[in-house]
PDB file of C-alpha atoms in Angstrom:
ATOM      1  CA  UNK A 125       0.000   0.000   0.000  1.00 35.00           C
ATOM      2  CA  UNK A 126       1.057   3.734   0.178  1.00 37.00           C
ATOM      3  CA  UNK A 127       2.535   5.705   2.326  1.00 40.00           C
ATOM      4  CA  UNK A 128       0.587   8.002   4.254  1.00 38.00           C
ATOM      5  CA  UNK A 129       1.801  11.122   5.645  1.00 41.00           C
ATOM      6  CA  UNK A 130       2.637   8.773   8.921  1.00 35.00           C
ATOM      7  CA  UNK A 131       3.944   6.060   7.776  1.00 38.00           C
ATOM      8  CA  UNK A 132       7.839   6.275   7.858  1.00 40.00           C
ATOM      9  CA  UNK A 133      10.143   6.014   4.326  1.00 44.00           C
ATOM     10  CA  UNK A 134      12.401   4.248   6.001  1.00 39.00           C
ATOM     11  CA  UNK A 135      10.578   0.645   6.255  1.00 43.00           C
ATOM     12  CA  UNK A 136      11.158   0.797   2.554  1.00 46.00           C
ATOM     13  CA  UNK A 137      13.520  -2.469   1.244  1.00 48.00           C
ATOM     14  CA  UNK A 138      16.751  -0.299   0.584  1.00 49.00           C
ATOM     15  CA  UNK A 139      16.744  -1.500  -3.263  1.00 57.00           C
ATOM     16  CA  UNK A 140      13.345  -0.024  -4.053  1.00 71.00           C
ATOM     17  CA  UNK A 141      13.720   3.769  -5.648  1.00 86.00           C
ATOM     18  CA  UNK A 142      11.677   5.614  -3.692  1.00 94.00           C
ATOM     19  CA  UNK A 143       8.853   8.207  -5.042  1.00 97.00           C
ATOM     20  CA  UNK A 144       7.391  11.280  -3.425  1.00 98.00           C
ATOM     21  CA  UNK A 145       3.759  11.845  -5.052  1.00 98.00           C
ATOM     22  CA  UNK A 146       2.939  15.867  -4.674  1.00 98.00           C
ATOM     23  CA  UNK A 147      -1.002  16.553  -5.526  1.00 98.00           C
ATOM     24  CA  UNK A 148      -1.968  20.192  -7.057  1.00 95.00           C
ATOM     25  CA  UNK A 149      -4.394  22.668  -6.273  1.00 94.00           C
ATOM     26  CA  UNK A 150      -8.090  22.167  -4.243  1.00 90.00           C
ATOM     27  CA  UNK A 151      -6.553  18.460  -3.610  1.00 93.00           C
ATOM     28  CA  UNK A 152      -5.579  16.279  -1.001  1.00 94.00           C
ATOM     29  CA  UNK A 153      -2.855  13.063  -1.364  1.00 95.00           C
ATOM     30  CA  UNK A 154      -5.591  10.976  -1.768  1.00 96.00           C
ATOM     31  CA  UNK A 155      -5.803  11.628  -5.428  1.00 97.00           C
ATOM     32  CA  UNK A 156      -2.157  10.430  -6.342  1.00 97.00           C
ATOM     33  CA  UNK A 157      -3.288   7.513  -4.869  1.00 97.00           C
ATOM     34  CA  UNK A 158      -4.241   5.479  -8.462  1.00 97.00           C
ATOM     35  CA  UNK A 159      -0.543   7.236  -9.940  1.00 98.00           C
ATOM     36  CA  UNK A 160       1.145   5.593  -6.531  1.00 97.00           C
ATOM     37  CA  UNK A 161      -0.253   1.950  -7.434  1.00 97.00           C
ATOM     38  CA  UNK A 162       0.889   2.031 -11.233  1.00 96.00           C
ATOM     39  CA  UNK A 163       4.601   2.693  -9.427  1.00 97.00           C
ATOM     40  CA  UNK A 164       3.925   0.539  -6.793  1.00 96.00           C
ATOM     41  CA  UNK A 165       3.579  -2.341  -9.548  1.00 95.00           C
ATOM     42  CA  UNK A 166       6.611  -1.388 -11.405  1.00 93.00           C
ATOM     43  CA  UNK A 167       8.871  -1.858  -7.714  1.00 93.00           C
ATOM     44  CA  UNK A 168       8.948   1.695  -6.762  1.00 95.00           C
ATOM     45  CA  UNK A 169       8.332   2.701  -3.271  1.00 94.00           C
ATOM     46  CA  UNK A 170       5.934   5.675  -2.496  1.00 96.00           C
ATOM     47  CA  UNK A 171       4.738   8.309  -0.366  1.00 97.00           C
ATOM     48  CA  UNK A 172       1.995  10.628  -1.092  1.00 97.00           C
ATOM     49  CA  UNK A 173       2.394  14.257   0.506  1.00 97.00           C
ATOM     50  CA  UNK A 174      -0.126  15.916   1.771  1.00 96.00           C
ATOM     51  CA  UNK A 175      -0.325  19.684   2.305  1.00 95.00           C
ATOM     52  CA  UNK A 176      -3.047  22.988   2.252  1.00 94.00           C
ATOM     53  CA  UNK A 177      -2.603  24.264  -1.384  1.00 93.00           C
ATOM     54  CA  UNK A 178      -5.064  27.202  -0.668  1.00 89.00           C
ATOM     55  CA  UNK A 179      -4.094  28.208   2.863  1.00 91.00           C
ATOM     56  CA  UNK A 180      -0.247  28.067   2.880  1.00 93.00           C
ATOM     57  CA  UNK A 181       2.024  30.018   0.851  1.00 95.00           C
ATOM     58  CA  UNK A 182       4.429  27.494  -1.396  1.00 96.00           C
ATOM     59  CA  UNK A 183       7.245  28.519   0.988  1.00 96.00           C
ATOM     60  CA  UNK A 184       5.774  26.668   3.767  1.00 96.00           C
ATOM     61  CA  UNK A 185       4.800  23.782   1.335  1.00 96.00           C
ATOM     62  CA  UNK A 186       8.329  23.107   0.898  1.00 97.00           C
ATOM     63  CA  UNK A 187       9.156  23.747   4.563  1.00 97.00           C
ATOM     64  CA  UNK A 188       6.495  20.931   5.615  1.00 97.00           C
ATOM     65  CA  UNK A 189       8.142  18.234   3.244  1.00 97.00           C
ATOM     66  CA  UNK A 190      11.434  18.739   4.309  1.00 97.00           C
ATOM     67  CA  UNK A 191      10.222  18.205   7.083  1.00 97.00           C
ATOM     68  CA  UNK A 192       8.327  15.008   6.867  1.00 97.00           C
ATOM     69  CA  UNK A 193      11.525  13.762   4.951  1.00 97.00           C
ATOM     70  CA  UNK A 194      13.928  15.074   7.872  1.00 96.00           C
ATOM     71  CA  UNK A 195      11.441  12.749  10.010  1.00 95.00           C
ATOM     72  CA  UNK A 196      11.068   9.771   7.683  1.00 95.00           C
ATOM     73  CA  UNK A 197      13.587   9.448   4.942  1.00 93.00           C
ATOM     74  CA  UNK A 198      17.436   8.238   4.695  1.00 91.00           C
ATOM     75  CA  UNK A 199      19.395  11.144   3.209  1.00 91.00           C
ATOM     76  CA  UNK A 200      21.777   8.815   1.778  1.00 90.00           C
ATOM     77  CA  UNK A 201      18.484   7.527  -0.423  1.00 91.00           C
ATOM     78  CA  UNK A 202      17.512   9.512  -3.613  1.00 94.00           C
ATOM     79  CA  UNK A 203      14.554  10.989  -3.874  1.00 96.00           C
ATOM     80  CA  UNK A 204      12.662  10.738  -7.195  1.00 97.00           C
ATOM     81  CA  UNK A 205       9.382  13.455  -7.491  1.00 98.00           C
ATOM     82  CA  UNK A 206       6.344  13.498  -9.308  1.00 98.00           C
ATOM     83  CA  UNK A 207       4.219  16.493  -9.312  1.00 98.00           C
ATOM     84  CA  UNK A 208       0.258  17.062 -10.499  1.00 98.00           C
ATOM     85  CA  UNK A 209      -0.189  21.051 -11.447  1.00 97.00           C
ATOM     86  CA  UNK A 210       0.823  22.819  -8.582  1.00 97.00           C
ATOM     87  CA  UNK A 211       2.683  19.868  -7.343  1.00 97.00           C
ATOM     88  CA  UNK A 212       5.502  20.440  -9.815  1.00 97.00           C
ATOM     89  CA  UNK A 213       5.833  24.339  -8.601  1.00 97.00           C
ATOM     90  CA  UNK A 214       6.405  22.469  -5.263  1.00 98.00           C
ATOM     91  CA  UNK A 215       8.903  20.287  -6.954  1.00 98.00           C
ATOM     92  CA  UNK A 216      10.958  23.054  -8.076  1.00 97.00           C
ATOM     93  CA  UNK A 217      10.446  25.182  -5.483  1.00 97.00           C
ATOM     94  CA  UNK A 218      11.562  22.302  -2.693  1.00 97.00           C
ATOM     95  CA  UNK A 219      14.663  21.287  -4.668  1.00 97.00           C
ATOM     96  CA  UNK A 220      15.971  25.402  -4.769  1.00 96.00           C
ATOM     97  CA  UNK A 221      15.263  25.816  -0.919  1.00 96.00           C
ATOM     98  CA  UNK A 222      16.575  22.566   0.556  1.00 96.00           C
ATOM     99  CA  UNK A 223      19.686  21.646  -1.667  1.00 94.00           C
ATOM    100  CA  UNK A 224      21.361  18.985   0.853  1.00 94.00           C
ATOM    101  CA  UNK A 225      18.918  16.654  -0.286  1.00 95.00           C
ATOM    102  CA  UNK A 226      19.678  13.615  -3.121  1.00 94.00           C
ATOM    103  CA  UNK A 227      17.490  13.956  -5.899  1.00 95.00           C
ATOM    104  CA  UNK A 228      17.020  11.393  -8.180  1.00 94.00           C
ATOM    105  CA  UNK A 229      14.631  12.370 -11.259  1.00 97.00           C
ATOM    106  CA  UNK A 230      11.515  14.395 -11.182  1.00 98.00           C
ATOM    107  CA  UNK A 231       8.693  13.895 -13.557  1.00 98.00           C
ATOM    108  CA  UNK A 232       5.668  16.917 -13.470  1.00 98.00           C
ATOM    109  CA  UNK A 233       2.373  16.545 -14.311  1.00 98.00           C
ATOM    110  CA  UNK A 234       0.240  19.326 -16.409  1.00 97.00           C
ATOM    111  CA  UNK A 235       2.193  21.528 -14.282  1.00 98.00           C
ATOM    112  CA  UNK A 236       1.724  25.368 -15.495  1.00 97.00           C
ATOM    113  CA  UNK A 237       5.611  26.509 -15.136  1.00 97.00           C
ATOM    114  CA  UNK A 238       5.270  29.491 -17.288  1.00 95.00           C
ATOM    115  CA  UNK A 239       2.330  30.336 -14.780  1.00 95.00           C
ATOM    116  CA  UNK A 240      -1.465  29.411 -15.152  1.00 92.00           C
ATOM    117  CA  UNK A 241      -3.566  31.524 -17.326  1.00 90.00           C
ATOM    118  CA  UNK A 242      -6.665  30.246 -16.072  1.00 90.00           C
ATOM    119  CA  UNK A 243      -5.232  30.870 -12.440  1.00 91.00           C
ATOM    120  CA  UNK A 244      -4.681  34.359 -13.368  1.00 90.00           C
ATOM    121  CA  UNK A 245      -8.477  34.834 -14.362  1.00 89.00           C
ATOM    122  CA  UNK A 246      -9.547  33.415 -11.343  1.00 86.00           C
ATOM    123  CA  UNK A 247      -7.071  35.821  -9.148  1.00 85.00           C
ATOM    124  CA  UNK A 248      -8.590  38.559 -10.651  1.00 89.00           C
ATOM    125  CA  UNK A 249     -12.305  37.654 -10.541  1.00 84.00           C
ATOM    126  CA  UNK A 250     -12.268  35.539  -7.326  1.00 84.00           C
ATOM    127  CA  UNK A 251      -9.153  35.259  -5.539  1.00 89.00           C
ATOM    128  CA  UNK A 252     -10.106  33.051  -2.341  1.00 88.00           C
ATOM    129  CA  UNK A 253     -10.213  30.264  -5.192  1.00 88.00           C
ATOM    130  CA  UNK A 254      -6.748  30.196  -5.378  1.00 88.00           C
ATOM    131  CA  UNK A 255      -5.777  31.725  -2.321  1.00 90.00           C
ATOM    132  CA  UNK A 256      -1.725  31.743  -1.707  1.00 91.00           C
ATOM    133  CA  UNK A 257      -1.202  29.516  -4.321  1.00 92.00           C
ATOM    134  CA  UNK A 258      -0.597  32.450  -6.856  1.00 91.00           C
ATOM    135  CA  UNK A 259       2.020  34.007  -6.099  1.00 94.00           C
ATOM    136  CA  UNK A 260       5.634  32.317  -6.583  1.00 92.00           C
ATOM    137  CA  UNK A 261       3.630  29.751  -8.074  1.00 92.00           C
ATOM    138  CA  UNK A 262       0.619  29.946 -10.626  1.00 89.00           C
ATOM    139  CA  UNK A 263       1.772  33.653 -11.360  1.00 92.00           C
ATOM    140  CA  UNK A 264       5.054  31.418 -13.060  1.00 92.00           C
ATOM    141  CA  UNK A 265       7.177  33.832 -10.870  1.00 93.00           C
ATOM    142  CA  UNK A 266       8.204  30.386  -9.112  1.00 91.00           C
ATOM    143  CA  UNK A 267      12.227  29.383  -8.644  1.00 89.00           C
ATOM    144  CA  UNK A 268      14.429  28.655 -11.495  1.00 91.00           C
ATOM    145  CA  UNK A 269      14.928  24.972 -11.792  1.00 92.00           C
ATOM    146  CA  UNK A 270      18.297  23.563 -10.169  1.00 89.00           C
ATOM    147  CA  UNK A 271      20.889  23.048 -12.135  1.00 89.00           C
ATOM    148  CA  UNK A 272      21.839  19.456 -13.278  1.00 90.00           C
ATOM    149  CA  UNK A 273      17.984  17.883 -12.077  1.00 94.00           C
ATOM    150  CA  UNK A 274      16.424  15.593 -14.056  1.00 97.00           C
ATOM    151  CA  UNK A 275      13.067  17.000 -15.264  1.00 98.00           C
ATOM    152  CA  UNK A 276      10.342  15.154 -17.329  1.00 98.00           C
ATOM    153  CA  UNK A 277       7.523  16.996 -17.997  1.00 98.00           C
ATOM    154  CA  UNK A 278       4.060  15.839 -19.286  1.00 98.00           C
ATOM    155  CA  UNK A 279       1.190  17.709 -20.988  1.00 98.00           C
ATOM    156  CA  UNK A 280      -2.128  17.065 -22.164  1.00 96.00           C
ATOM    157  CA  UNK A 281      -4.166  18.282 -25.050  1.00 95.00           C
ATOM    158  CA  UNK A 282      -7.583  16.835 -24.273  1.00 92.00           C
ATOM    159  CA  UNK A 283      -9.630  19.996 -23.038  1.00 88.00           C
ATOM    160  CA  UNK A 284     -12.215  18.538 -20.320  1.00 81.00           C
ATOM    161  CA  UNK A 285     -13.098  20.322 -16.936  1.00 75.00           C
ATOM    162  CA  UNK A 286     -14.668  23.850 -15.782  1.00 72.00           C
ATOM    163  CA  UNK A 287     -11.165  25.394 -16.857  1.00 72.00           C
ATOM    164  CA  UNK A 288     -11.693  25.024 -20.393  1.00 75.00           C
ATOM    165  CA  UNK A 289     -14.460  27.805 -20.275  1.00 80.00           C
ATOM    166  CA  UNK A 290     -11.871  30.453 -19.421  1.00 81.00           C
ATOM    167  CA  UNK A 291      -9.354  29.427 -21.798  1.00 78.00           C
ATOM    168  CA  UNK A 292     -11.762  29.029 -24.634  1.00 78.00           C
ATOM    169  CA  UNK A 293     -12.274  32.898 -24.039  1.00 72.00           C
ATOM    170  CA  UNK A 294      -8.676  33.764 -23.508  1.00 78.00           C
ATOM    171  CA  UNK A 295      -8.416  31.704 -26.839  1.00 75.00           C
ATOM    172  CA  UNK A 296     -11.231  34.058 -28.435  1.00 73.00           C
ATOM    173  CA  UNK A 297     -10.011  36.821 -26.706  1.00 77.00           C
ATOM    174  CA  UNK A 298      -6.611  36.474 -27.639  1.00 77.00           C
ATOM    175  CA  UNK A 299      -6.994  35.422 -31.567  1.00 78.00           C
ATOM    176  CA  UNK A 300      -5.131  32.508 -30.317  1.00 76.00           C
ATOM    177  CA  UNK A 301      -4.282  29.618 -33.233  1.00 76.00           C
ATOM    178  CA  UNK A 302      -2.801  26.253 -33.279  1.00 79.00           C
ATOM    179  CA  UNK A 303      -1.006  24.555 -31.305  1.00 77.00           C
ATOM    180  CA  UNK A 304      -0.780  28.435 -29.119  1.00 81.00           C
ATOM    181  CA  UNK A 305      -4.435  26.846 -27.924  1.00 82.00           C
ATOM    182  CA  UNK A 306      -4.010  23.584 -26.861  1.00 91.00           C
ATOM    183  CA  UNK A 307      -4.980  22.668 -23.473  1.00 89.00           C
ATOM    184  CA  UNK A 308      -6.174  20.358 -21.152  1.00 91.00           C
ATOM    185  CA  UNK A 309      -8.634  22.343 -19.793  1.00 89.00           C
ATOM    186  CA  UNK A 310      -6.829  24.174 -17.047  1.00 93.00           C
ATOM    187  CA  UNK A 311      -3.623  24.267 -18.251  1.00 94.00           C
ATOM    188  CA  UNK A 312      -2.224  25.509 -21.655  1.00 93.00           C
ATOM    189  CA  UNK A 313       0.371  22.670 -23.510  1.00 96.00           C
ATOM    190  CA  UNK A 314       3.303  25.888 -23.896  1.00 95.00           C
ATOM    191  CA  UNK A 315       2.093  26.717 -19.861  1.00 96.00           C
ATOM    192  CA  UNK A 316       4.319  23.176 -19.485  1.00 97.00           C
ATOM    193  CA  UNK A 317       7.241  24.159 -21.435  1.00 96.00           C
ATOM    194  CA  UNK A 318      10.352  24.526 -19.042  1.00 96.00           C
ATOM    195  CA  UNK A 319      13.326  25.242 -20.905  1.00 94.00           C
ATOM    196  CA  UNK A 320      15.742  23.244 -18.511  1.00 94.00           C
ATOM    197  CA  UNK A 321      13.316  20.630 -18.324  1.00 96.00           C
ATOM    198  CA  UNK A 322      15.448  17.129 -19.493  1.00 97.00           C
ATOM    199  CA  UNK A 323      12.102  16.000 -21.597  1.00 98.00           C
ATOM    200  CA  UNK A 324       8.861  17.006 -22.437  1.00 98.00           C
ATOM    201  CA  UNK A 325       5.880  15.180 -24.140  1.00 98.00           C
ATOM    202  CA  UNK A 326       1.977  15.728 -24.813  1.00 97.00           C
ATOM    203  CA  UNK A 327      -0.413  13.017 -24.066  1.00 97.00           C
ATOM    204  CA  UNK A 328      -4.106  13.247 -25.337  1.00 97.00           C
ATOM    205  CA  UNK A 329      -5.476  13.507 -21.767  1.00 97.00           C
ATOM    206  CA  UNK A 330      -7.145  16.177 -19.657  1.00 96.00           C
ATOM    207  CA  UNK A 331      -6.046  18.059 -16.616  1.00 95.00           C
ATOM    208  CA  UNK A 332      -6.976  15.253 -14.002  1.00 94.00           C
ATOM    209  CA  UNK A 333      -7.737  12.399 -16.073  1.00 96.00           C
ATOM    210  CA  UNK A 334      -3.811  12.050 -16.033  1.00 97.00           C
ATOM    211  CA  UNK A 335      -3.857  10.986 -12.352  1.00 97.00           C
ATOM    212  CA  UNK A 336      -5.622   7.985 -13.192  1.00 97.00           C
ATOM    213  CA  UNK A 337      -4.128   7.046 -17.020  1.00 97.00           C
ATOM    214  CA  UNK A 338      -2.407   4.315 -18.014  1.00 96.00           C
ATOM    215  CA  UNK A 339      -0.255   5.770 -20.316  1.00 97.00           C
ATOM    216  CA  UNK A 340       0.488   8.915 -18.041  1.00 98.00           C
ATOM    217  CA  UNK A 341       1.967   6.246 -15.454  1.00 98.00           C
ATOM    218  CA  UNK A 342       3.821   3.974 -18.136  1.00 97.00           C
ATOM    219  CA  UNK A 343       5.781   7.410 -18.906  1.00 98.00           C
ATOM    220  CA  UNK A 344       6.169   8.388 -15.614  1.00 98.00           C
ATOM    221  CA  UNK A 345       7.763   5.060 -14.575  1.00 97.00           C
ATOM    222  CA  UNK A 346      10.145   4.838 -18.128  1.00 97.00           C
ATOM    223  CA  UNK A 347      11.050   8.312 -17.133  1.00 97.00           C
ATOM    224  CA  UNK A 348      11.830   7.504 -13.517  1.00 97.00           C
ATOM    225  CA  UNK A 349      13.887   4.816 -15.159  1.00 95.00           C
ATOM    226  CA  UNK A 350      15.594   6.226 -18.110  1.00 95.00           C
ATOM    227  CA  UNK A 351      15.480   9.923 -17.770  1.00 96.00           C
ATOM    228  CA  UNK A 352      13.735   9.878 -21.151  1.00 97.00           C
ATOM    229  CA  UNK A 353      10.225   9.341 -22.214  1.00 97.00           C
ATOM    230  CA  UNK A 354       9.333   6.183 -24.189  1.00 96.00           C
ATOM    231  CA  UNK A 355       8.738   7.595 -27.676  1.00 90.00           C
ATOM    232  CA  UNK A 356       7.796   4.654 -30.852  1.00 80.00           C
ATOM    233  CA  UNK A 357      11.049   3.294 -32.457  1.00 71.00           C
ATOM    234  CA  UNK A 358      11.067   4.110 -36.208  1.00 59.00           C
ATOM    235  CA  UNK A 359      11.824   1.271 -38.406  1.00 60.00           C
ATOM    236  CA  UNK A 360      14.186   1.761 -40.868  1.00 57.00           C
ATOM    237  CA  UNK A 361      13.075   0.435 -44.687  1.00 54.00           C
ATOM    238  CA  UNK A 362      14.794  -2.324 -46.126  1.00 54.00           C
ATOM    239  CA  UNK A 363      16.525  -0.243 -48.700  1.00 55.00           C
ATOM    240  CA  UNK A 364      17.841   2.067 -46.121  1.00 56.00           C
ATOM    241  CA  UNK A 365      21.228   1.937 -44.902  1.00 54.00           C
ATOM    242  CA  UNK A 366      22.259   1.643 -41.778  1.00 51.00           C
TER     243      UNK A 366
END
C-alpha cells in the first residue's frame, strides 16, 4: 500500500527507488493515490504528501516536506518526485530551498511553469479560489529549476473540466491559433514548457484524467527509469542503410 503522511520512508527495502507523489491545487494526497499503485507495480516505493494548497504560501509547502523527509527518509536515499499542477511548482520550489537533499529524477504533471492563465483569471475575478497559491507559483514567478535535475515533464491536449471555459475565451479573446491553444482544460500545452526541463511530451489527456491514465503512469515510470520518455522506435526500410 502507500505511504501516508505517517507512515515512515524508512521501512522501505533499501533496493526499491523511492517516489514522493505531490497533488496540485483544491486536492488532497488521496488523489495520487491510483498514480502511486501504477509505481507501486513497477517496484517503486511511495509516499503521497499531503499539504493545504489554498491556505499556505508554497514557501511553507516546501518547509512541511522537508520536514516530513527530515522525520522519515534516509538522506543517503535519492529521492525521485512526481508532481500534479501545482505539485511540480512544489517540486521546483523544494529542490531550490533545501539543496542537501539527493534527488534522483523528477517527472511533473500538467504543471503550469510558465504560470497558469486560467489561475490568473480566477485571481482577478475571485481570488479566495486560489488563495496563496498564486504568487511564486501559478503567477510562473516560481524558482528557477536547479541546475543538473532531471526533469520530465508531461502535458495534455484533451480539453475537459470547468477550466476550459476560461481558456476558450482567452483563446477568443486572444486570436489565439494552433497549437498556441491547446490545453487540457486548465492548463495551456506551452504553460508546461520549461526550458531546462530534461524531456517534455503531450499526451491526449485532460487536466486530471492524467492521475488515473495508463499511459500517463507507463511514462512516468520509463522516465523515472531512463530519464527519457518512451517515444515509438522508427523502423528503418529495407533499402535504407544503416
Amino acid at each position: 500500500m502507500s505511504k501516508s503522511k505517517s507512515s515512515p520512508a524508512s521501512s522501505n527495502p533499501p533496493h526499491k527507488p523511492f517516489v514522493v507523489l505531490i497533488h496540485g491545487l483544491h486536492q488532497k494526497a488521496w488523489i495520487m493515490q491510483p498514480l502511486a499503485m501504477q509505481l507501486q507495480s513497477r517496484g517503486f516505493a511511495t509516499y503521497q504528501h499531503n499539504y493545504y494548497s489554498l491556505r499556505d504560501s508554497i514557501d511553507k509547502h516546501s518547509n512541511s516536506l522537508n520536514s516530513w523527509l527530515l522525520d522519515n527518509h534516509d538522506p543517503s536515499v535519492a529521492i525521485n518526485l512526481v508532481g500534479h499542477s501545482l505539485g511540480g511548482l512544489v517540486i521546483r520550489d523544494f529542490i531550490s530551498r533545501y539543496p542537501q537533499w539527493k534527488i534522483g529524477r523528477c517527472v511533473t504533471l500538467g504543471t503550469p511553469h510558465k504560470g497558469s492563465t486560467t489561475a490568473k483569471y480566477v485571481n482577478n475575478l475571485l481570488s479566495p479560489l486560489v488563495g496563496n497559491a498564486y504568487k511564486n507559483a501559478l503567477d510562473g514567478q516560481n524558482a528557477p529549476l536547479k541546475k543538473g535535475v532531471s526533469l520530465g515533464v508531461i502535458a495534455g491536449n484533451t480539453p475537459y473540466g470547468l477550466g476550459q471555459i476560461v481558456l476558450n475565451y482567452h483563446n477568443q479573446k486572444s486570436k489565439l491559433s494552433y497549437p498556441h491553444c491547446e490545453h487540457d482544460g486548465t492548463v495551456y500545452v506551452y504553460e508546461t514548457k520549461l526550458e531546462s526541463a530534461t524531456d517534455h511530451i503531450i499526451l491526449p489527456v485532460s487536466h486530471t484524467g492524467m492521475l488515473i491514465n495508463q499511459t500517463v503512469a507507463d511514462q512516468t515510470a520509463y522516465f523515472l527509469d531512463h530519464g527519457m520518455f518512451k517515444r515509438p522506435t522508427i523502423k528503418k526500410s529495407a533499402n535504407e542503410k544503416p
